[in-house]
mmCIF file of N, CA and C in Angstrom:
data_model
loop_
_atom_site.group_PDB
_atom_site.id
_atom_site.type_symbol
_atom_site.label_atom_id
_atom_site.label_comp_id
_atom_site.label_asym_id
_atom_site.label_seq_id
_atom_site.Cartn_x
_atom_site.Cartn_y
_atom_site.Cartn_z
ATOM 1 N N MET A 1 95.171 145.299 115.408
ATOM 2 C CA MET A 1 94.652 144.121 114.758
ATOM 3 C C MET A 1 93.134 144.103 114.924
ATOM 4 N N GLY A 2 92.454 143.805 113.853
ATOM 5 C CA GLY A 2 91.011 143.843 113.872
ATOM 6 C C GLY A 2 90.376 142.646 114.556
ATOM 7 N N ALA A 3 90.836 141.462 114.243
ATOM 8 C CA ALA A 3 90.235 140.244 114.797
ATOM 9 C C ALA A 3 90.811 139.946 116.174
ATOM 10 N N GLU A 4 89.981 139.315 116.997
ATOM 11 C CA GLU A 4 90.439 138.937 118.327
ATOM 12 C C GLU A 4 91.427 137.776 118.212
ATOM 13 N N LEU A 5 92.489 137.866 118.964
ATOM 14 C CA LEU A 5 93.510 136.816 118.928
ATOM 15 C C LEU A 5 93.056 135.599 119.716
ATOM 16 N N PRO A 6 93.561 134.422 119.339
ATOM 17 C CA PRO A 6 93.220 133.215 120.108
ATOM 18 C C PRO A 6 93.894 133.247 121.470
ATOM 19 N N ASP A 7 93.394 132.420 122.376
ATOM 20 C CA ASP A 7 93.979 132.347 123.722
ATOM 21 C C ASP A 7 95.290 131.572 123.741
ATOM 22 N N TYR A 8 95.485 130.705 122.752
ATOM 23 C CA TYR A 8 96.685 129.864 122.698
ATOM 24 C C TYR A 8 97.311 129.964 121.323
ATOM 25 N N TYR A 9 98.638 129.854 121.310
ATOM 26 C CA TYR A 9 99.396 129.813 120.066
ATOM 27 C C TYR A 9 100.259 128.563 120.109
ATOM 28 N N PHE A 10 100.280 127.830 119.000
ATOM 29 C CA PHE A 10 101.054 126.599 118.904
ATOM 30 C C PHE A 10 102.143 126.801 117.853
ATOM 31 N N ARG A 11 103.402 126.849 118.313
ATOM 32 C CA ARG A 11 104.535 126.967 117.399
ATOM 33 C C ARG A 11 104.935 125.548 117.007
ATOM 34 N N VAL A 12 104.653 125.201 115.769
ATOM 35 C CA VAL A 12 104.909 123.844 115.291
ATOM 36 C C VAL A 12 106.400 123.553 115.310
ATOM 37 N N ARG A 13 106.713 122.351 115.794
ATOM 38 C CA ARG A 13 108.086 121.836 115.800
ATOM 39 C C ARG A 13 108.081 120.504 115.078
ATOM 40 N N GLU A 14 109.244 119.906 114.964
ATOM 41 C CA GLU A 14 109.392 118.653 114.213
ATOM 42 C C GLU A 14 108.372 117.590 114.616
ATOM 43 N N ASN A 15 108.225 117.306 115.882
ATOM 44 C CA ASN A 15 107.328 116.232 116.328
ATOM 45 C C ASN A 15 106.164 116.733 117.173
ATOM 46 N N GLY A 16 105.887 118.011 117.129
ATOM 47 C CA GLY A 16 104.813 118.530 117.970
ATOM 48 C C GLY A 16 104.763 120.035 117.931
ATOM 49 N N ALA A 17 104.784 120.643 119.117
ATOM 50 C CA ALA A 17 104.690 122.103 119.169
ATOM 51 C C ALA A 17 105.093 122.620 120.544
ATOM 52 N N ALA A 18 105.474 123.882 120.563
ATOM 53 C CA ALA A 18 105.602 124.630 121.808
ATOM 54 C C ALA A 18 104.279 125.369 121.961
ATOM 55 N N VAL A 19 103.721 125.353 123.152
ATOM 56 C CA VAL A 19 102.400 125.949 123.395
ATOM 57 C C VAL A 19 102.573 127.232 124.208
ATOM 58 N N PHE A 20 101.920 128.282 123.732
ATOM 59 C CA PHE A 20 101.983 129.574 124.396
ATOM 60 C C PHE A 20 100.573 130.038 124.749
ATOM 61 N N ARG A 21 100.441 130.677 125.886
ATOM 62 C CA ARG A 21 99.204 131.359 126.232
ATOM 63 C C ARG A 21 99.376 132.799 125.750
ATOM 64 N N VAL A 22 98.399 133.303 125.014
ATOM 65 C CA VAL A 22 98.455 134.644 124.440
ATOM 66 C C VAL A 22 97.734 135.608 125.374
ATOM 67 N N ASP A 23 98.390 136.732 125.669
ATOM 68 C CA ASP A 23 97.805 137.729 126.562
ATOM 69 C C ASP A 23 97.862 139.089 125.886
ATOM 70 N N THR A 24 96.707 139.703 125.724
ATOM 71 C CA THR A 24 96.653 141.076 125.211
ATOM 72 C C THR A 24 96.034 142.004 126.242
ATOM 73 N N GLU A 25 95.700 141.477 127.402
ATOM 74 C CA GLU A 25 95.030 142.266 128.456
ATOM 75 C C GLU A 25 96.056 142.823 129.433
ATOM 76 N N ASN A 26 97.027 143.549 128.926
ATOM 77 C CA ASN A 26 98.010 144.158 129.813
ATOM 78 C C ASN A 26 97.981 145.675 129.605
ATOM 79 N N ARG A 27 98.670 146.385 130.445
ATOM 80 C CA ARG A 27 98.585 147.840 130.429
ATOM 81 C C ARG A 27 99.142 148.455 129.151
ATOM 82 N N GLN A 28 100.150 147.834 128.570
ATOM 83 C CA GLN A 28 100.747 148.387 127.355
ATOM 84 C C GLN A 28 99.999 147.975 126.084
ATOM 85 N N ARG A 29 99.002 147.077 126.213
ATOM 86 C CA ARG A 29 98.223 146.562 125.090
ATOM 87 C C ARG A 29 99.118 145.853 124.073
ATOM 88 N N ARG A 30 100.189 145.282 124.559
ATOM 89 C CA ARG A 30 101.088 144.501 123.729
ATOM 90 C C ARG A 30 100.640 143.047 123.733
ATOM 91 N N ILE A 31 101.052 142.342 122.701
ATOM 92 C CA ILE A 31 100.799 140.901 122.670
ATOM 93 C C ILE A 31 101.943 140.233 123.428
ATOM 94 N N GLU A 32 101.576 139.492 124.456
ATOM 95 C CA GLU A 32 102.568 138.729 125.203
ATOM 96 C C GLU A 32 102.249 137.253 125.039
ATOM 97 N N MET A 33 103.285 136.478 124.799
ATOM 98 C CA MET A 33 103.117 135.039 124.656
ATOM 99 C C MET A 33 103.973 134.362 125.715
ATOM 100 N N ASP A 34 103.309 133.620 126.571
ATOM 101 C CA ASP A 34 103.955 132.942 127.687
ATOM 102 C C ASP A 34 103.953 131.439 127.403
ATOM 103 N N GLN A 35 105.153 130.856 127.236
ATOM 104 C CA GLN A 35 105.195 129.421 126.941
ATOM 105 C C GLN A 35 104.722 128.627 128.155
ATOM 106 N N ILE A 36 103.773 127.717 127.906
ATOM 107 C CA ILE A 36 103.220 126.929 129.005
ATOM 108 C C ILE A 36 103.518 125.439 128.878
ATOM 109 N N ALA A 37 103.863 124.969 127.664
ATOM 110 C CA ALA A 37 104.082 123.529 127.504
ATOM 111 C C ALA A 37 104.814 123.237 126.206
ATOM 112 N N VAL A 38 105.299 122.002 126.137
ATOM 113 C CA VAL A 38 105.846 121.430 124.908
ATOM 114 C C VAL A 38 105.111 120.119 124.703
ATOM 115 N N ILE A 39 104.681 119.877 123.472
ATOM 116 C CA ILE A 39 103.936 118.646 123.208
ATOM 117 C C ILE A 39 104.608 117.837 122.108
ATOM 118 N N ASN A 40 104.435 116.530 122.207
ATOM 119 C CA ASN A 40 104.968 115.596 121.225
ATOM 120 C C ASN A 40 103.790 114.852 120.613
ATOM 121 N N ILE A 41 103.559 115.071 119.339
ATOM 122 C CA ILE A 41 102.434 114.443 118.638
ATOM 123 C C ILE A 41 102.618 112.927 118.556
ATOM 124 N N ARG A 42 103.833 112.482 118.316
ATOM 125 C CA ARG A 42 104.070 111.044 118.093
ATOM 126 C C ARG A 42 103.730 110.183 119.298
ATOM 127 N N ASN A 43 104.101 110.639 120.484
ATOM 128 C CA ASN A 43 103.838 109.799 121.661
ATOM 129 C C ASN A 43 102.738 110.378 122.564
ATOM 130 N N GLY A 44 102.169 111.523 122.177
ATOM 131 C CA GLY A 44 101.067 112.106 122.935
ATOM 132 C C GLY A 44 101.480 112.802 124.225
ATOM 133 N N GLU A 45 102.764 113.010 124.399
ATOM 134 C CA GLU A 45 103.271 113.590 125.647
ATOM 135 C C GLU A 45 103.040 115.102 125.697
ATOM 136 N N ILE A 46 102.581 115.562 126.852
ATOM 137 C CA ILE A 46 102.404 116.994 127.127
ATOM 138 C C ILE A 46 103.266 117.314 128.340
ATOM 139 N N LYS A 47 104.298 118.145 128.131
ATOM 140 C CA LYS A 47 105.189 118.518 129.229
ATOM 141 C C LYS A 47 104.971 119.984 129.583
ATOM 142 N N PRO A 48 104.540 120.256 130.809
ATOM 143 C CA PRO A 48 104.440 121.662 131.230
ATOM 144 C C PRO A 48 105.815 122.316 131.149
ATOM 145 N N HIS A 49 105.833 123.579 130.766
ATOM 146 C CA HIS A 49 107.087 124.322 130.648
ATOM 147 C C HIS A 49 107.504 124.835 132.017
ATOM 148 N N GLY A 50 108.741 124.562 132.381
ATOM 149 C CA GLY A 50 109.251 125.025 133.673
ATOM 150 C C GLY A 50 108.482 124.402 134.823
ATOM 151 N N ASP A 51 108.099 125.233 135.775
ATOM 152 C CA ASP A 51 107.371 124.728 136.951
ATOM 153 C C ASP A 51 105.866 124.979 136.840
ATOM 154 N N ARG A 52 105.389 125.138 135.640
ATOM 155 C CA ARG A 52 103.972 125.402 135.406
ATOM 156 C C ARG A 52 103.097 124.193 135.735
ATOM 157 N N THR A 53 101.871 124.491 136.100
ATOM 158 C CA THR A 53 100.827 123.485 136.237
ATOM 159 C C THR A 53 99.763 123.857 135.214
ATOM 160 N N LEU A 54 99.423 122.923 134.349
ATOM 161 C CA LEU A 54 98.439 123.202 133.311
ATOM 162 C C LEU A 54 97.025 123.053 133.866
ATOM 163 N N SER A 55 96.184 123.993 133.526
ATOM 164 C CA SER A 55 94.788 123.949 133.966
ATOM 165 C C SER A 55 94.024 122.940 133.103
ATOM 166 N N PRO A 56 92.856 122.526 133.562
ATOM 167 C CA PRO A 56 92.025 121.648 132.728
ATOM 168 C C PRO A 56 91.706 122.292 131.367
ATOM 169 N N GLU A 57 91.524 123.617 131.359
ATOM 170 C CA GLU A 57 91.275 124.324 130.095
ATOM 171 C C GLU A 57 92.495 124.244 129.179
ATOM 172 N N ASP A 58 93.699 124.432 129.761
ATOM 173 C CA ASP A 58 94.930 124.308 128.977
ATOM 174 C C ASP A 58 95.013 122.915 128.350
ATOM 175 N N LEU A 59 94.823 121.898 129.181
ATOM 176 C CA LEU A 59 94.929 120.519 128.697
ATOM 177 C C LEU A 59 93.889 120.208 127.630
ATOM 178 N N ALA A 60 92.663 120.689 127.821
ATOM 179 C CA ALA A 60 91.608 120.432 126.834
ATOM 180 C C ALA A 60 91.956 121.070 125.496
ATOM 181 N N ARG A 61 92.452 122.302 125.520
ATOM 182 C CA ARG A 61 92.801 122.991 124.272
ATOM 183 C C ARG A 61 94.005 122.338 123.613
ATOM 184 N N ILE A 62 94.985 121.922 124.397
ATOM 185 C CA ILE A 62 96.167 121.253 123.848
ATOM 186 C C ILE A 62 95.767 119.927 123.219
ATOM 187 N N GLU A 63 94.952 119.138 123.904
ATOM 188 C CA GLU A 63 94.521 117.846 123.364
ATOM 189 C C GLU A 63 93.700 118.023 122.090
ATOM 190 N N ALA A 64 92.854 119.055 122.046
ATOM 191 C CA ALA A 64 92.071 119.332 120.834
ATOM 192 C C ALA A 64 93.008 119.691 119.680
ATOM 193 N N TRP A 65 94.024 120.512 119.952
ATOM 194 C CA TRP A 65 94.979 120.888 118.917
ATOM 195 C C TRP A 65 95.724 119.662 118.422
ATOM 196 N N MET A 66 96.108 118.775 119.347
ATOM 197 C CA MET A 66 96.840 117.571 118.955
ATOM 198 C C MET A 66 95.990 116.704 118.023
ATOM 199 N N GLU A 67 94.704 116.583 118.300
ATOM 200 C CA GLU A 67 93.814 115.821 117.423
ATOM 201 C C GLU A 67 93.706 116.484 116.055
ATOM 202 N N GLU A 68 93.511 117.799 116.052
ATOM 203 C CA GLU A 68 93.423 118.536 114.785
ATOM 204 C C GLU A 68 94.718 118.396 113.985
ATOM 205 N N ARG A 69 95.841 118.493 114.676
ATOM 206 C CA ARG A 69 97.143 118.407 114.001
ATOM 207 C C ARG A 69 97.362 117.016 113.413
ATOM 208 N N ALA A 70 96.982 115.977 114.155
ATOM 209 C CA ALA A 70 97.112 114.614 113.645
ATOM 210 C C ALA A 70 96.280 114.440 112.370
ATOM 211 N N ASP A 71 95.083 115.027 112.341
ATOM 212 C CA ASP A 71 94.249 114.967 111.141
ATOM 213 C C ASP A 71 94.907 115.683 109.963
ATOM 214 N N VAL A 72 95.465 116.862 110.220
ATOM 215 C CA VAL A 72 96.143 117.628 109.168
ATOM 216 C C VAL A 72 97.320 116.829 108.612
ATOM 217 N N LEU A 73 98.125 116.255 109.505
ATOM 218 C CA LEU A 73 99.297 115.495 109.060
ATOM 219 C C LEU A 73 98.900 114.253 108.275
ATOM 220 N N ALA A 74 97.839 113.577 108.706
ATOM 221 C CA ALA A 74 97.368 112.394 107.978
ATOM 222 C C ALA A 74 96.891 112.788 106.586
ATOM 223 N N HIS A 75 96.189 113.902 106.489
ATOM 224 C CA HIS A 75 95.721 114.386 105.191
ATOM 225 C C HIS A 75 96.908 114.731 104.294
ATOM 226 N N ARG A 76 97.908 115.378 104.863
ATOM 227 C CA ARG A 76 99.102 115.732 104.078
ATOM 228 C C ARG A 76 99.822 114.490 103.568
ATOM 229 N N ASP A 77 99.906 113.461 104.420
ATOM 230 C CA ASP A 77 100.575 112.230 104.005
ATOM 231 C C ASP A 77 99.929 111.649 102.758
ATOM 232 N N ILE A 78 98.617 111.503 102.767
ATOM 233 C CA ILE A 78 97.942 110.895 101.622
ATOM 234 C C ILE A 78 97.996 111.825 100.416
ATOM 235 N N ASP A 79 97.936 113.142 100.650
ATOM 236 C CA ASP A 79 98.056 114.095 99.551
ATOM 237 C C ASP A 79 99.433 113.991 98.905
ATOM 238 N N ASP A 80 100.474 113.832 99.724
ATOM 239 C CA ASP A 80 101.828 113.663 99.183
ATOM 240 C C ASP A 80 101.924 112.416 98.312
ATOM 241 N N ILE A 81 101.245 111.346 98.704
ATOM 242 C CA ILE A 81 101.284 110.113 97.914
ATOM 243 C C ILE A 81 100.581 110.320 96.581
ATOM 244 N N HIS A 82 99.439 110.999 96.599
ATOM 245 C CA HIS A 82 98.759 111.298 95.335
ATOM 246 C C HIS A 82 99.635 112.164 94.428
ATOM 247 N N ARG A 83 100.363 113.086 95.019
ATOM 248 C CA ARG A 83 101.302 113.902 94.232
ATOM 249 C C ARG A 83 102.421 113.034 93.660
ATOM 250 N N ALA A 84 102.873 112.055 94.437
ATOM 251 C CA ALA A 84 103.923 111.158 93.949
ATOM 252 C C ALA A 84 103.450 110.385 92.725
ATOM 253 N N VAL A 85 102.200 109.957 92.740
ATOM 254 C CA VAL A 85 101.639 109.270 91.569
ATOM 255 C C VAL A 85 101.666 110.212 90.365
ATOM 256 N N ASP A 86 101.262 111.466 90.581
ATOM 257 C CA ASP A 86 101.325 112.450 89.497
ATOM 258 C C ASP A 86 102.760 112.628 89.001
ATOM 259 N N TYR A 87 103.717 112.711 89.924
ATOM 260 C CA TYR A 87 105.122 112.876 89.533
ATOM 261 C C TYR A 87 105.622 111.675 88.746
ATOM 262 N N LEU A 88 105.208 110.485 89.146
ATOM 263 C CA LEU A 88 105.599 109.296 88.382
ATOM 264 C C LEU A 88 105.055 109.367 86.961
ATOM 265 N N ASN A 89 103.798 109.784 86.820
ATOM 266 C CA ASN A 89 103.225 109.922 85.480
ATOM 267 C C ASN A 89 103.945 110.992 84.669
ATOM 268 N N LEU A 90 104.243 112.120 85.284
ATOM 269 C CA LEU A 90 104.981 113.175 84.590
ATOM 270 C C LEU A 90 106.386 112.721 84.223
ATOM 271 N N THR A 91 107.000 111.942 85.106
ATOM 272 C CA THR A 91 108.336 111.417 84.828
ATOM 273 C C THR A 91 108.298 110.450 83.652
ATOM 274 N N THR A 92 107.274 109.615 83.597
ATOM 275 C CA THR A 92 107.124 108.695 82.466
ATOM 276 C C THR A 92 106.992 109.468 81.158
ATOM 277 N N GLN A 93 106.152 110.494 81.175
ATOM 278 C CA GLN A 93 105.968 111.306 79.967
ATOM 279 C C GLN A 93 107.273 111.978 79.570
ATOM 280 N N TRP A 94 108.000 112.505 80.558
ATOM 281 C CA TRP A 94 109.292 113.146 80.288
ATOM 282 C C TRP A 94 110.268 112.148 79.679
ATOM 283 N N ALA A 95 110.371 110.950 80.288
ATOM 284 C CA ALA A 95 111.312 109.937 79.789
ATOM 285 C C ALA A 95 110.961 109.518 78.360
ATOM 286 N N GLN A 96 109.686 109.443 78.071
ATOM 287 C CA GLN A 96 109.252 109.000 76.755
ATOM 288 C C GLN A 96 109.412 110.085 75.690
ATOM 289 N N SER A 97 109.192 111.338 76.069
ATOM 290 C CA SER A 97 109.093 112.355 75.025
ATOM 291 C C SER A 97 110.209 113.397 74.995
ATOM 292 N N ARG A 98 110.843 113.689 76.125
ATOM 293 C CA ARG A 98 111.779 114.820 76.131
ATOM 294 C C ARG A 98 113.176 114.496 76.644
ATOM 295 N N ALA A 99 113.354 113.434 77.369
ATOM 296 C CA ALA A 99 114.638 113.163 78.027
ATOM 297 C C ALA A 99 115.719 112.842 77.002
ATOM 298 N N THR A 100 116.892 113.381 77.267
ATOM 299 C CA THR A 100 118.044 113.040 76.426
ATOM 300 C C THR A 100 118.678 111.758 76.958
ATOM 301 N N ASP A 101 119.535 111.167 76.168
ATOM 302 C CA ASP A 101 120.230 109.954 76.617
ATOM 303 C C ASP A 101 121.047 110.221 77.875
ATOM 304 N N ASP A 102 121.713 111.375 77.937
ATOM 305 C CA ASP A 102 122.508 111.714 79.126
ATOM 306 C C ASP A 102 121.616 111.885 80.359
ATOM 307 N N GLN A 103 120.469 112.523 80.195
ATOM 308 C CA GLN A 103 119.547 112.699 81.322
ATOM 309 C C GLN A 103 119.037 111.345 81.810
ATOM 310 N N LEU A 104 118.680 110.487 80.876
ATOM 311 C CA LEU A 104 118.204 109.159 81.260
ATOM 312 C C LEU A 104 119.305 108.362 81.960
ATOM 313 N N GLU A 105 120.503 108.470 81.475
ATOM 314 C CA GLU A 105 121.634 107.772 82.102
ATOM 315 C C GLU A 105 121.823 108.251 83.539
ATOM 316 N N ASN A 106 121.569 109.520 83.768
ATOM 317 C CA ASN A 106 121.745 110.130 85.081
ATOM 318 C C ASN A 106 120.718 109.624 86.103
ATOM 319 N N VAL A 107 119.504 109.282 85.685
ATOM 320 C CA VAL A 107 118.441 108.952 86.632
ATOM 321 C C VAL A 107 117.911 107.528 86.559
ATOM 322 N N THR A 108 118.218 106.795 85.522
ATOM 323 C CA THR A 108 117.580 105.490 85.308
ATOM 324 C C THR A 108 117.805 104.518 86.462
ATOM 325 N N ASP A 109 119.040 104.317 86.895
ATOM 326 C CA ASP A 109 119.301 103.336 87.958
ATOM 327 C C ASP A 109 118.593 103.709 89.261
ATOM 328 N N ALA A 110 118.664 104.983 89.628
ATOM 329 C CA ALA A 110 118.009 105.415 90.870
ATOM 330 C C ALA A 110 116.493 105.221 90.776
ATOM 331 N N LEU A 111 115.895 105.562 89.645
ATOM 332 C CA LEU A 111 114.454 105.382 89.466
ATOM 333 C C LEU A 111 114.071 103.910 89.480
ATOM 334 N N LEU A 112 114.836 103.076 88.777
ATOM 335 C CA LEU A 112 114.513 101.648 88.739
ATOM 336 C C LEU A 112 114.595 101.023 90.129
ATOM 337 N N LEU A 113 115.611 101.363 90.902
ATOM 338 C CA LEU A 113 115.731 100.813 92.255
ATOM 339 C C LEU A 113 114.597 101.296 93.159
ATOM 340 N N ALA A 114 114.277 102.578 93.085
ATOM 341 C CA ALA A 114 113.194 103.119 93.909
ATOM 342 C C ALA A 114 111.856 102.486 93.528
ATOM 343 N N MET A 115 111.612 102.330 92.238
ATOM 344 C CA MET A 115 110.347 101.726 91.795
ATOM 345 C C MET A 115 110.289 100.248 92.154
ATOM 346 N N HIS A 116 111.419 99.550 92.060
ATOM 347 C CA HIS A 116 111.452 98.135 92.441
ATOM 348 C C HIS A 116 111.162 97.988 93.940
ATOM 349 N N ASP A 117 111.781 98.826 94.750
ATOM 350 C CA ASP A 117 111.563 98.802 96.187
ATOM 351 C C ASP A 117 110.094 99.077 96.511
ATOM 352 N N LEU A 118 109.537 100.117 95.907
ATOM 353 C CA LEU A 118 108.133 100.463 96.125
ATOM 354 C C LEU A 118 107.219 99.330 95.693
ATOM 355 N N ARG A 119 107.476 98.766 94.536
ATOM 356 C CA ARG A 119 106.649 97.666 94.040
ATOM 357 C C ARG A 119 106.702 96.481 94.992
ATOM 358 N N SER A 120 107.879 96.146 95.477
ATOM 359 C CA SER A 120 108.015 95.017 96.406
ATOM 360 C C SER A 120 107.190 95.232 97.675
ATOM 361 N N VAL A 121 107.259 96.435 98.234
ATOM 362 C CA VAL A 121 106.506 96.742 99.442
ATOM 363 C C VAL A 121 105.007 96.700 99.163
ATOM 364 N N LEU A 122 104.592 97.305 98.067
ATOM 365 C CA LEU A 122 103.162 97.330 97.743
ATOM 366 C C LEU A 122 102.601 95.933 97.499
ATOM 367 N N VAL A 123 103.347 95.095 96.797
ATOM 368 C CA VAL A 123 102.889 93.720 96.531
ATOM 369 C C VAL A 123 102.790 92.940 97.831
ATOM 370 N N ARG A 124 103.791 93.067 98.699
ATOM 371 C CA ARG A 124 103.773 92.358 99.984
ATOM 372 C C ARG A 124 102.592 92.817 100.849
ATOM 373 N N LYS A 125 102.372 94.130 100.922
ATOM 374 C CA LYS A 125 101.268 94.662 101.717
ATOM 375 C C LYS A 125 99.914 94.237 101.139
ATOM 376 N N LYS A 126 99.797 94.217 99.828
ATOM 377 C CA LYS A 126 98.546 93.792 99.191
ATOM 378 C C LYS A 126 98.281 92.321 99.513
ATOM 379 N N ALA A 127 99.319 91.490 99.441
ATOM 380 C CA ALA A 127 99.157 90.053 99.764
ATOM 381 C C ALA A 127 98.746 89.888 101.227
ATOM 382 N N ASP A 128 99.346 90.666 102.118
ATOM 383 C CA ASP A 128 98.975 90.596 103.538
ATOM 384 C C ASP A 128 97.495 90.956 103.740
ATOM 385 N N ARG A 129 97.032 91.986 103.035
ATOM 386 C CA ARG A 129 95.628 92.385 103.155
ATOM 387 C C ARG A 129 94.699 91.307 102.605
ATOM 388 N N LEU A 130 95.097 90.675 101.498
ATOM 389 C CA LEU A 130 94.259 89.622 100.918
ATOM 390 C C LEU A 130 94.178 88.403 101.824
ATOM 391 N N ILE A 131 95.279 88.067 102.476
ATOM 392 C CA ILE A 131 95.301 86.923 103.394
ATOM 393 C C ILE A 131 94.414 87.202 104.602
ATOM 394 N N LYS A 132 94.465 88.428 105.124
ATOM 395 C CA LYS A 132 93.660 88.798 106.291
ATOM 396 C C LYS A 132 92.181 88.870 105.951
ATOM 397 N N GLY A 133 91.867 89.351 104.744
ATOM 398 C CA GLY A 133 90.492 89.635 104.380
ATOM 399 C C GLY A 133 89.746 88.471 103.891
#
């Protein structure tokens, strides 16, 4: 491998990651990954793996990764919402121009309920913001 490997590897899991220390400084010149911790992004918990004690450097790198990961996830959330707006517009165009009666029958109730639910939440949240502001 041409580029130098990082000192830590984070295997993403549902609510966080498994953290590994990467070692290439061994006699066989193999990449070894030693799990040192499991982290939970939602509650900020860092659990050392087994009987390990994490060094200040380990903790600093893990905390930095957790901050970076939270930023990535927040960006993805808002990007997904913007995509949903695009999908709603594409769905409207499809319903207006290409959908057959059978296709519309198949999706109309589910779409109307989902849109009604979304509208109710958005209106309530908007009213809450106006009252606070």
